[in-house]
Amino acid sequence: MPKTTLNHFLVQQPAPPETLVKLLGKTGITINGDAPWDIQVYDETVYRDVLTRGTLGFGQAYIEGRWDCARLDEFFTRVMRADIDEEMGGWGKLQLLGDILRHALFNLQAPNRAFQVAQLHYDIGNDVFESMLDSSMSYSCAYWEHAHTLEEAQAHKLDMICRKLDLQPGERVLEIGCGWGGLARHMAQNYGVDVVGITVSREQQTIARERCAGLAVDIQLMDYRELQGQFDKIVSVGMFEHVGPKNYPVYFETVHRLLKDNGLFLLHSIGNHKTALYTDAWIDRYIFPNGKLPSASEISLAIEKKFLIEDWHNFGPDYDRTLMAWWDKFSRAWPELQFKYDESFYRMWKYYLMCCAGYFRSRQGQLWQLVLSKRQSNRIYRSVRPVPG
């Protein structure tokens, strides 16, 4: 754990606003209470920031050490299960209105902005991700049904994707958003396919090329809109969250153009339980700039007249377990990482992983794998799930 920096804050407990007390009371959370999911407020400016800036002010106050909670994951679960987070976001009305207008008026995922998320998040330092992820460097939801460890769960996920795609030796496969090359390597090594992977992160490209050296894998730094060619199968894991609704038409048109008529496309994406007009301001500022989680209706509308849905698999609860496994590994690695990253980074990263765990545990968040085909396809598709052993 990082050293505390709270000794300069008020010693006397500040009186919380009655509005906050009543709102959190609906969830069983008490301000300065004794339960592990209760928040401990050390500086009364936290209340001002929550009431005027919503979730952005609340998250920034946590990074600065102005409040704490023993079980952040349970705090967020309770808040999101009761949809209190939406009311908190609404308090910062000017901030909220700005976020809604920003998403409505501007293409936040335009080609000239496509690389921003890599600069802020994916390129922060490979050592952070290496300490947190499994050996395949899979930065997406694992599949835990028959797994006991993160390593097993990610391996099961990778192989489930390959079997859902019905990969055959010699096929040409495109991976849109290839990360650090874990899936590309798995497909090439175990299924004998040729893989073209693309990423917007230079750090990911460097590591992916090293990890896939000697295999039929080509890792390119590019935006998906630049792609050309024809592929037997296409897969995209954990990248669609960065596409944005304004670009869904061109995204699916691009995939449709690149996919052979008898091919298959697997889309692996976080999904929101309902259509939202904006992204949480704290996540947008600190973690995934310009991101936007799709709803089921948004995806369905975007693929209409382009693809048929062969399979729609939801295993959202597995993301909660994945995130907690990542946190366990990161926290155990912190004694070494703290020499390079400061306490604010530690608190930011913890807040990120814990609020995401609460998002899935509350069932606001879903994890979808869709298998899509063209109407021109003559294949008969059978849904695939892992089996024990």
XYZ file of C-alpha atoms in Angstrom, residues 92-262:
171
model
C -22.749 18.510 -12.213
C -25.365 19.757 -14.669
C -23.082 22.027 -16.679
C -20.453 19.272 -16.891
C -23.135 16.746 -17.841
C -24.677 19.022 -20.470
C -21.218 19.635 -21.886
C -20.556 15.894 -22.110
C -23.879 15.235 -23.861
C -23.322 18.048 -26.376
C -19.728 16.957 -26.937
C -20.852 13.449 -27.897
C -23.785 14.747 -29.953
C -22.015 17.462 -31.918
C -18.516 16.101 -32.465
C -17.067 12.894 -33.868
C -14.850 12.096 -30.877
C -13.462 9.007 -32.622
C -12.594 10.654 -35.941
C -9.403 9.440 -37.674
C -7.365 12.381 -36.377
C -8.337 11.416 -32.794
C -7.984 7.644 -33.119
C -4.522 7.527 -31.551
C -5.330 9.638 -28.459
C -6.448 6.690 -26.320
C -3.126 4.965 -26.948
C -1.178 8.032 -25.858
C -3.104 8.405 -22.600
C -3.724 4.769 -21.691
C -2.146 1.960 -23.683
C 1.278 3.603 -23.867
C 1.585 4.534 -20.173
C 4.118 1.764 -19.609
C 4.257 -1.887 -20.552
C 5.480 -2.725 -17.041
C 2.059 -1.810 -15.593
C 0.256 -4.147 -17.959
C 2.846 -6.916 -17.676
C 2.454 -6.860 -13.904
C -1.346 -6.977 -14.077
C -2.224 -9.255 -16.991
C -1.675 -12.960 -17.665
C 1.212 -14.262 -19.760
C -0.757 -13.788 -23.004
C -1.136 -10.071 -22.154
C -4.889 -10.296 -22.765
C -6.451 -6.968 -21.758
C -10.082 -8.037 -22.084
C -12.589 -10.175 -20.220
C -11.500 -13.750 -19.478
C -13.839 -16.743 -19.577
C -14.102 -18.368 -16.142
C -16.720 -21.122 -16.483
C -14.192 -23.962 -16.296
C -11.138 -21.988 -15.137
C -9.531 -21.612 -11.709
C -6.849 -19.040 -12.486
C -6.557 -15.931 -14.642
C -4.070 -17.770 -16.838
C -6.545 -20.585 -17.506
C -9.483 -18.224 -17.984
C -7.683 -16.144 -20.607
C -6.429 -19.247 -22.424
C -10.007 -20.582 -22.512
C -11.220 -17.234 -23.903
C -8.603 -17.197 -26.660
C -9.408 -20.728 -27.725
C -13.155 -20.142 -27.542
C -12.718 -17.254 -30.000
C -10.760 -19.473 -32.397
C -13.386 -22.207 -32.295
C -16.251 -19.752 -32.695
C -14.494 -18.497 -35.833
C -13.996 -22.072 -37.063
C -10.391 -21.264 -37.989
C -8.857 -23.510 -40.643
C -5.153 -23.845 -41.582
C -4.061 -21.414 -44.261
C -6.882 -18.944 -43.748
C -6.130 -15.217 -43.678
C -7.384 -13.572 -40.484
C -7.660 -9.888 -39.619
C -7.553 -8.744 -35.984
C -8.814 -5.192 -35.477
C -7.209 -3.989 -32.260
C -4.566 -6.659 -31.662
C -3.232 -5.383 -28.319
C 0.061 -6.988 -27.347
C -0.414 -9.854 -29.803
C -1.739 -12.589 -27.523
C -4.652 -13.659 -29.714
C -2.674 -13.261 -32.954
C 0.054 -15.531 -31.601
C -2.491 -18.070 -30.337
C -4.274 -18.197 -33.704
C -1.065 -18.562 -35.709
C 0.578 -21.097 -33.387
C -2.403 -23.336 -32.723
C -4.578 -22.992 -35.824
C -2.073 -22.426 -38.633
C -3.622 -19.216 -39.927
C -1.967 -16.071 -41.319
C -2.811 -13.031 -39.192
C -2.809 -9.315 -39.902
C -3.198 -7.360 -36.660
C -3.644 -3.604 -36.320
C -3.293 -1.297 -33.311
C -3.124 2.446 -32.634
C -0.499 1.932 -29.901
C 3.216 2.016 -30.738
C 4.037 0.258 -27.467
C 1.607 -2.538 -28.282
C 2.963 -2.855 -31.801
C 6.538 -3.222 -30.525
C 5.673 -5.918 -27.990
C 3.288 -7.737 -30.351
C 5.944 -7.970 -33.051
C 8.441 -9.359 -30.558
C 5.979 -11.930 -29.212
C 4.888 -13.042 -32.686
C 8.377 -13.200 -34.235
C 8.785 -16.201 -36.517
C 5.037 -16.666 -36.974
C 2.786 -15.766 -39.907
C 1.729 -12.570 -38.129
C 1.962 -8.996 -39.446
C 1.358 -6.243 -36.862
C 0.581 -2.811 -38.322
C 0.129 0.609 -36.697
C -2.995 2.003 -38.337
C -6.602 3.028 -37.962
C -9.192 0.471 -39.071
C -10.525 2.855 -41.729
C -7.255 2.504 -43.674
C -7.538 -1.277 -44.125
C -7.587 -2.943 -47.530
C -7.741 -6.532 -48.768
C -9.855 -9.642 -48.236
C -9.949 -11.952 -45.215
C -11.500 -15.323 -44.453
C -12.173 -14.373 -40.831
C -12.139 -11.099 -38.885
C -12.003 -10.645 -35.117
C -12.062 -7.579 -32.887
C -11.601 -7.923 -29.122
C -11.992 -4.950 -26.786
C -11.632 -2.329 -29.507
C -15.252 -1.534 -30.446
C -15.599 0.505 -27.246
C -13.353 3.111 -28.911
C -15.303 3.340 -32.189
C -18.220 5.569 -31.164
C -21.819 5.622 -32.510
C -21.052 8.189 -35.208
C -18.581 5.703 -36.695
C -20.575 2.473 -36.329
C -21.768 2.665 -39.977
C -18.251 3.047 -41.408
C -16.867 0.442 -38.980
C -19.306 -2.260 -40.046
C -19.119 -1.203 -43.693
C -15.340 -1.599 -43.487
C -15.616 -5.068 -41.957
C -18.251 -6.041 -44.535
C -15.975 -4.872 -47.365
C -12.959 -6.771 -46.011
C -14.735 -10.045 -45.181
C -15.150 -12.755 -47.803
C -18.734 -13.731 -48.532
C -18.429 -17.048 -46.701
